[in-house]
Coordinates of C-alpha atoms in Angstrom, one line a residue:
M238 CA 5.0 -1.8 16.5
A239 CA 1.9 -1.3 18.5
F240 CA 0.9 0.9 21.4
R241 CA -1.3 0.6 24.5
S242 CA -3.3 3.6 23.3
A243 CA -5.1 3.9 20.0
K244 CA -3.9 7.5 19.7
N245 CA -0.4 6.4 18.7
L246 CA -1.4 3.4 16.6
L247 CA -1.6 5.0 13.2
A248 CA 1.7 6.8 13.5
C249 CA 3.4 3.6 14.6
V250 CA 2.0 1.5 11.7
A251 CA 2.8 4.2 9.2
A252 CA 6.4 4.1 10.4
L253 CA 6.4 0.3 10.0
S254 CA 5.2 0.4 6.5
G255 CA 7.8 3.0 5.6
C256 CA 10.4 0.6 6.8
G257 CA 9.1 -2.2 4.5
V258 CA 8.0 -4.6 7.3
L259 CA 5.3 -5.8 5.0
F260 CA 7.2 -7.9 2.5
G261 CA 5.7 -8.2 -1.0
A262 CA 6.0 -10.5 -4.0
P263 CA 8.9 -10.5 -6.5
Q264 CA 8.6 -10.1 -10.3
P265 CA 10.6 -12.3 -12.8
C266 CA 14.2 -11.2 -12.9
M267 CA 15.0 -8.7 -15.6
P268 CA 17.1 -5.6 -15.8
L269 CA 15.5 -2.3 -14.8
S270 CA 14.9 0.0 -17.7
P271 CA 16.3 3.6 -17.4
R272 CA 12.8 4.8 -16.7
E273 CA 12.2 2.3 -14.0
Q274 CA 15.5 3.2 -12.4
R275 CA 14.4 6.9 -12.3
V276 CA 11.1 6.0 -10.7
L277 CA 12.7 3.6 -8.2
A278 CA 15.1 6.4 -7.2
L279 CA 12.1 8.7 -6.7
Q280 CA 10.3 6.1 -4.5
I281 CA 13.4 5.7 -2.3
S282 CA 13.9 9.4 -1.9
L283 CA 10.2 9.8 -1.0
D284 CA 10.6 7.0 1.5
R285 CA 13.6 8.6 3.1
R286 CA 11.5 11.7 3.8
G287 CA 8.6 9.9 5.3
F288 CA 6.3 9.9 2.2
S289 CA 6.6 6.2 1.6
C290 CA 4.9 4.7 -1.5
N291 CA 4.9 1.3 0.4
T292 CA 6.4 -0.2 -2.7
L293 CA 9.8 -0.2 -4.5
D294 CA 8.7 -1.4 -7.9
G295 CA 10.0 1.3 -10.4
Q296 CA 6.4 1.7 -11.6
C297 CA 4.3 4.9 -11.5
G298 CA 1.4 3.3 -9.8
R299 CA -1.3 4.9 -7.7
K300 CA 0.7 4.8 -4.4
T301 CA 3.7 6.4 -6.0
Q302 CA 1.5 9.2 -7.5
V303 CA -0.2 9.8 -4.1
A304 CA 3.1 9.9 -2.2
L305 CA 4.6 12.3 -4.7
A306 CA 1.5 14.5 -4.8
T307 CA 1.5 14.7 -1.0
Y308 CA 5.2 15.5 -0.9
C309 CA 4.6 18.3 -3.3
A310 CA 1.6 19.7 -1.5
V311 CA 3.5 19.7 1.9
N312 CA 6.5 21.4 0.3
G313 CA 4.7 23.9 -1.9
L314 CA 5.8 22.3 -5.1
A315 CA 4.0 21.8 -8.4
Y316 CA 2.9 18.2 -8.9
V317 CA 2.6 17.2 -12.6
P318 CA 0.6 14.0 -13.0
G319 CA 2.3 11.6 -15.4
A320 CA 5.8 13.1 -14.8
E321 CA 6.8 10.8 -12.0
A322 CA 9.7 9.4 -14.0
T323 CA 11.4 12.8 -14.1
A324 CA 10.4 14.0 -10.7
H325 CA 13.6 12.6 -8.9
A326 CA 15.8 14.8 -11.1
R327 CA 13.6 17.8 -10.4
F328 CA 13.2 17.4 -6.7
F329 CA 16.1 15.3 -5.4
A330 CA 18.9 16.0 -7.9
G331 CA 22.3 15.3 -6.7
E332 CA 21.5 12.3 -4.4
T333 CA 23.9 9.4 -4.8
N334 CA 24.4 6.0 -3.3
L335 CA 20.6 5.5 -3.1
F336 CA 20.9 1.9 -1.8
E337 CA 23.3 2.6 1.0
T338 CA 20.9 4.1 3.6
V339 CA 17.5 2.8 2.6
V340 CA 16.3 -0.7 3.2
V341 CA 15.7 -2.7 -0.1
T342 CA 14.9 -6.3 0.7
A343 CA 15.9 -9.1 -1.7
A344 CA 12.4 -9.2 -3.3
D345 CA 10.3 -6.6 -1.4
H346 CA 7.9 -5.6 -4.1
A347 CA 7.8 -5.8 -7.9
A348 CA 11.3 -4.5 -8.6
C349 CA 13.1 -6.4 -5.9
G350 CA 13.5 -9.5 -8.0
R351 CA 15.6 -7.4 -10.3
I352 CA 17.8 -5.8 -7.6
P353 CA 20.9 -7.8 -6.5
A354 CA 19.9 -9.6 -3.3
A355 CA 21.6 -8.7 -0.1
P356 CA 22.3 -11.4 2.6
A357 CA 19.3 -11.9 4.8
E358 CA 21.2 -10.9 8.0
A359 CA 22.4 -7.6 6.4
T360 CA 18.9 -6.8 5.1
V361 CA 17.2 -7.4 8.5
K362 CA 19.9 -5.5 10.3
M363 CA 19.4 -2.5 8.0
L364 CA 15.7 -2.7 8.4
C365 CA 15.9 -2.7 12.2
E366 CA 18.4 0.2 12.2
R367 CA 15.9 2.1 10.1
L368 CA 13.1 1.2 12.4
I369 CA 15.0 2.4 15.5
A370 CA 15.8 5.6 13.7
L371 CA 12.2 6.2 12.9
T372 CA 11.1 5.6 16.5
E373 CA 13.8 8.0 17.8
E374 CA 12.5 10.6 15.4
H375 CA 8.8 10.2 15.8
I376 CA 8.0 8.5 19.1
R377 CA 8.8 10.2 22.5
E378 CA 7.3 7.7 24.9
K379 CA 9.2 4.5 24.1
E380 CA 7.6 2.7 27.1
R381 CA 4.3 2.7 25.2
I382 CA 5.7 0.5 22.4
L383 CA 4.4 -3.0 22.7
G384 CA 6.4 -4.7 20.0
V385 CA 7.2 -5.1 16.3
G386 CA 4.8 -6.7 13.8
I387 CA 6.2 -8.5 10.8
A388 CA 4.2 -9.6 7.8
I389 CA 6.3 -11.5 5.2
R390 CA 5.3 -13.5 2.2
G391 CA 5.8 -17.2 2.1
I392 CA 5.8 -19.9 4.7
T393 CA 6.4 -19.3 8.4
S394 CA 6.7 -21.8 11.3
F395 CA 3.7 -22.5 13.5
D396 CA 5.1 -20.5 16.3
G397 CA 5.6 -17.4 14.1
R398 CA 9.3 -17.3 14.8
V399 CA 11.0 -18.7 11.7
V400 CA 10.6 -17.9 8.0
L401 CA 10.8 -21.4 6.3
N402 CA 10.5 -20.2 2.7
S403 CA 9.9 -16.5 1.9
F404 CA 9.7 -17.2 -1.9
G405 CA 12.6 -14.7 -2.5
A406 CA 11.7 -12.0 0.0
L407 CA 14.8 -13.1 2.0
S408 CA 17.9 -14.6 0.4
C409 CA 17.8 -17.8 2.6
S410 CA 15.4 -20.3 4.1
D411 CA 14.8 -21.3 7.7
Y412 CA 15.7 -17.8 8.9
P413 CA 14.8 -16.9 12.6
L414 CA 13.4 -13.5 11.6
A415 CA 11.4 -12.8 14.7
Q416 CA 14.3 -13.6 17.0
R417 CA 16.7 -11.4 14.9
V418 CA 14.3 -8.4 15.0
E419 CA 14.0 -8.8 18.8
E420 CA 17.8 -8.9 19.1
Y421 CA 18.3 -5.8 16.9
T422 CA 15.5 -3.7 18.3
G423 CA 15.0 -4.8 21.9
Y424 CA 11.2 -5.2 21.3
S425 CA 9.0 -8.3 21.2
A426 CA 8.2 -9.4 17.6
V427 CA 5.1 -11.0 16.2
M428 CA 5.3 -12.5 12.7
S429 CA 2.8 -13.8 10.2
N430 CA 2.4 -14.5 6.5
N431 CA 1.7 -11.2 4.7
V432 CA -1.7 -12.3 3.3
R433 CA -2.8 -13.7 6.6
A434 CA -1.8 -10.4 8.2
L435 CA -3.9 -8.5 5.7
F436 CA -6.9 -10.8 6.3
A437 CA -6.5 -10.4 10.1
A438 CA -6.6 -6.6 9.6
Q439 CA -9.7 -7.0 7.4
M440 CA -11.5 -9.0 10.1
F441 CA -10.2 -6.7 12.9
L442 CA -11.6 -3.6 11.2
S443 CA -14.8 -5.0 9.6
K444 CA -15.9 -6.9 12.8
E445 CA -18.1 -9.3 10.7
R446 CA -18.4 -11.7 13.6
E447 CA -21.6 -13.3 12.4
L448 CA -19.8 -14.9 9.4
H449 CA -18.6 -18.4 10.4
S450 CA -16.2 -18.6 7.5
Q451 CA -14.5 -16.3 5.0
F452 CA -12.0 -16.7 2.2
F453 CA -9.7 -13.8 1.6
L454 CA -8.1 -13.5 -1.9
R455 CA -5.3 -11.1 -2.6
C456 CA -4.4 -10.4 -6.2
E457 CA -1.6 -7.8 -6.3
Y458 CA 1.7 -8.7 -7.9
G459 CA 1.1 -12.3 -7.1
I460 CA -1.8 -14.3 -5.8
G461 CA -2.4 -15.3 -2.1
A462 CA -5.2 -16.2 0.1
S463 CA -6.3 -16.9 3.7
L464 CA -9.2 -18.8 5.3
S465 CA -11.1 -18.1 8.5
I466 CA -13.3 -20.6 10.3
N467 CA -15.3 -19.5 13.4
D468 CA -13.5 -16.1 13.3
R469 CA -10.1 -17.7 13.5
I470 CA -7.6 -17.9 10.6
W471 CA -7.1 -21.5 9.7
L472 CA -3.4 -22.5 9.4
G473 CA -3.7 -26.1 8.0
G474 CA -1.6 -29.2 8.9
T475 CA 1.6 -27.7 7.6
N476 CA 0.9 -24.0 8.1
Q477 CA 0.3 -23.5 4.4
C478 CA -3.5 -23.4 4.2
S479 CA -4.9 -21.5 1.2
E480 CA -1.8 -21.1 -0.8
I481 CA -4.1 -20.9 -3.8
G482 CA -1.5 -19.0 -6.0
H483 CA 0.7 -22.1 -6.0
I484 CA -1.8 -24.6 -7.2
P485 CA -0.2 -26.3 -10.2
V486 CA -2.5 -25.6 -13.2
I487 CA 0.0 -26.5 -16.0
R488 CA 1.4 -30.0 -15.8
R489 CA 4.3 -29.6 -18.2
G490 CA 6.0 -26.6 -19.8
G491 CA 4.7 -24.0 -17.4
K492 CA 6.5 -20.8 -16.5
P493 CA 8.8 -20.9 -13.4
C494 CA 7.2 -19.6 -10.2
S495 CA 8.7 -17.8 -7.3
C496 CA 7.9 -20.7 -5.0
G497 CA 10.3 -22.9 -7.0
K498 CA 7.8 -24.9 -9.0
S499 CA 6.5 -24.3 -12.5
G500 CA 3.0 -23.8 -13.9
C501 CA 1.4 -22.4 -10.7
L502 CA -1.8 -20.4 -10.9
E503 CA 0.2 -17.3 -10.1
T504 CA 2.2 -17.7 -13.4
I505 CA -1.0 -17.4 -15.4
A506 CA -3.5 -15.3 -13.4
S507 CA -1.5 -12.8 -11.4
P508 CA -1.2 -9.2 -12.6
A509 CA 2.5 -9.7 -13.2
A510 CA 1.8 -12.7 -15.4
I511 CA -0.9 -10.9 -17.3
R512 CA 1.4 -8.0 -18.1
E513 CA 4.3 -10.3 -19.0
D514 CA 2.2 -12.4 -21.3
A515 CA 0.8 -9.4 -23.1
I516 CA 4.3 -7.9 -23.6
C517 CA 5.5 -11.2 -25.0
I518 CA 2.9 -11.0 -27.9
L519 CA 3.0 -7.2 -28.3
S520 CA 2.7 -6.4 -32.0
P521 CA 0.6 -4.2 -34.3
D522 CA -1.3 -7.4 -35.5
K523 CA -1.9 -9.3 -32.2
T524 CA -2.4 -6.4 -29.8
P525 CA -3.1 -3.3 -31.9
V526 CA -4.5 -1.2 -29.0
L527 CA -1.8 -2.1 -26.6
W528 CA 0.8 -1.5 -29.4
K529 CA -0.4 2.1 -29.8
T530 CA -0.1 2.6 -26.1
S531 CA 3.5 1.3 -26.1
L532 CA 4.4 3.7 -28.9
V533 CA 3.4 6.6 -26.7
R534 CA 4.7 5.4 -23.3
G535 CA 7.3 2.8 -24.2
R536 CA 7.2 -1.0 -23.9
D537 CA 8.8 -1.1 -20.5
A538 CA 6.2 1.4 -19.1
L539 CA 3.2 -0.8 -19.9
T540 CA 1.2 -1.8 -16.8
V541 CA -1.4 -4.5 -16.2
E542 CA -3.9 -1.7 -16.2
D543 CA -2.9 -0.9 -19.8
V544 CA -3.5 -4.5 -20.7
L545 CA -6.9 -4.5 -19.2
E546 CA -7.8 -1.2 -20.9
A547 CA -6.7 -2.6 -24.2
A548 CA -8.8 -5.7 -23.7
S549 CA -11.8 -3.7 -22.8
C550 CA -11.3 -1.7 -26.0
G551 CA -11.5 -4.7 -28.2
D552 CA -7.8 -5.7 -28.4
S553 CA -8.3 -9.5 -29.1
G554 CA -4.7 -10.5 -28.1
A555 CA -5.0 -8.7 -24.7
A556 CA -8.5 -10.0 -24.2
E557 CA -7.4 -13.6 -24.8
I558 CA -4.7 -13.3 -22.1
V559 CA -7.2 -11.7 -19.6
D560 CA -9.8 -14.3 -20.3
R561 CA -7.3 -17.1 -19.7
A562 CA -6.2 -15.5 -16.4
V563 CA -9.8 -15.0 -15.3
S564 CA -10.8 -18.5 -16.2
A565 CA -7.9 -20.0 -14.3
L566 CA -8.5 -17.9 -11.2
S567 CA -12.3 -18.5 -11.2
A568 CA -11.7 -22.3 -11.6
A569 CA -9.6 -22.2 -8.4
L570 CA -12.2 -20.2 -6.6
K571 CA -14.9 -22.5 -7.6
S572 CA -12.9 -25.3 -6.0
V573 CA -12.9 -23.3 -2.9
I574 CA -16.6 -22.8 -3.0
Y575 CA -17.4 -26.5 -3.4
I576 CA -14.8 -27.8 -1.0
I577 CA -15.0 -25.2 1.8
D578 CA -18.3 -23.5 1.2
P579 CA -17.3 -20.2 2.8
A580 CA -20.0 -17.7 3.8
K581 CA -18.1 -14.9 2.0
I582 CA -15.2 -14.4 -0.5
V583 CA -13.4 -11.1 0.0
L584 CA -11.4 -9.8 -3.0
Y585 CA -8.4 -7.6 -2.2
G586 CA -5.9 -5.9 -4.6
R587 CA -5.6 -3.3 -7.3
M588 CA -6.9 -5.7 -9.9
F589 CA -10.4 -5.5 -8.3
E590 CA -10.4 -1.7 -8.7
N591 CA -10.7 -2.3 -12.5
D592 CA -14.4 -2.7 -13.4
F593 CA -13.7 -4.6 -16.6
Y594 CA -11.7 -7.2 -14.8
L595 CA -14.0 -7.5 -11.8
T596 CA -17.1 -7.8 -13.9
R597 CA -15.6 -10.6 -15.9
L598 CA -14.4 -12.5 -12.8
L599 CA -17.7 -12.3 -11.0
A600 CA -19.6 -13.4 -14.2
E601 CA -17.2 -16.3 -14.6
L602 CA -17.7 -17.3 -11.0
Q603 CA -21.4 -17.6 -11.4
E604 CA -21.1 -20.1 -14.2
G605 CA -21.3 -23.7 -13.1
V606 CA -22.0 -22.9 -9.4
D607 CA -25.2 -24.4 -8.0
A608 CA -27.9 -21.9 -7.0
G609 CA -27.8 -23.4 -3.5
H610 CA -24.4 -21.9 -2.8
H611 CA -25.4 -18.5 -1.6
I612 CA -21.9 -17.1 -1.2
T613 CA -21.3 -13.4 -1.2
T614 CA -18.3 -12.4 -3.3
E615 CA -17.2 -8.8 -3.0
K616 CA -14.3 -6.4 -3.1
S617 CA -12.9 -5.5 0.3
A618 CA -14.2 -2.3 1.9
Y619 CA -10.6 -1.6 2.8
N620 CA -9.1 -2.5 -0.6
Q621 CA -5.5 -1.3 -0.9
L622 CA -5.7 0.3 2.6
L623 CA -4.5 -2.5 4.8
E624 CA -0.8 -2.6 4.0
D625 CA -0.3 0.4 6.2
R626 CA -2.0 -1.4 9.2
A627 CA -1.6 -5.1 8.9
A628 CA 1.8 -5.5 10.6
G629 CA 1.0 -3.2 13.5
L630 CA -2.4 -4.9 14.1
L631 CA -0.6 -8.2 14.5
V632 CA 0.9 -6.9 17.7
I633 CA -2.4 -5.4 18.8
E634 CA -4.2 -8.8 18.4
A635 CA -1.3 -10.6 20.1
F636 CA -1.6 -8.2 23.1
I637 CA -5.3 -8.7 23.3
D638 CA -5.2 -12.5 22.9
N639 CA -2.4 -13.1 25.3
G640 CA -3.2 -10.4 27.9
G641 CA 0.1 -8.7 27.2
M642 CA 3.4 -9.2 25.3
Q643 CA 6.0 -11.6 26.3

């Protein structure tokens, strides 16, 4: 949702992100481990109380840690770093039927590919009911609400009304999501691809109007991108411009991708793929450093950050996987450099917070690129901060561009 005054904007966007309006990428289907189930229960309980992690992945990532630490600080509780897996039992013991009153989309974030998918209509209805409940609880002046912003992964129609293929975020294709949200909430809806929404927020906040073109790369659970030309996001002939994560890089025998193909860049170079590939070869011989970490924390608890740490510490098996991912991603970006020649490449996602990974990627990008291509490549100044704003800013921009909401 968005408001006519900037005063209420942040509260509105925070409410949106708590409802899960920004749909994320799924992980390969696999059962949740007992530890992941406990962390997922914690994330849902925090979300119910307004301390959303903005993710439902069963992982003790930075957002989950921050949400729990904030909840503890507000309620005078002792926060123990590293004890997130047991926090639900300590703070929210006795809660049952966790999935009955919280919105869990079919593939919202990392864990969602491992949760039984609900029908799209039921998911959207629950989401809208939750959104209405939040507005009733937190917003007094309903007439100041402009509309609902929706950012969803996958392919949307040119008019921003229909989700053609959400790559698993919803359990069906060709779904009129914007219309359904309007019918269930009574507010106008504006919808866009999630990466484009993040990029739009990046441009809205950075105000780098002098740049005639930018390429925005998001590397989070999967890989997505967006392109701007003359300060406008370029959609392409089929509204699928810059789907870099789904470039086929393995002709035969590649791993299945969420888009329905096999061997896409995302199946090699995404954080999920790096973690999965490392776990597949986990052993005292091939990955000795990562193996020791798994003995302490458990195989299922390993993260892509653990893989990167192991690679930086000389773990040859982990380093080989990281190098392969970096090489594939940099090759795709070099194609962008030579074909599009953008003025700037913006890197967004938790992978780029890791100095080891970022240094290797930037070094790889410099190899084989002519000196005449003076292209700035840098991490976003708003890295990992735009998820809370992107959907709401869609409505703000639509209001400004159209001189009001329809």
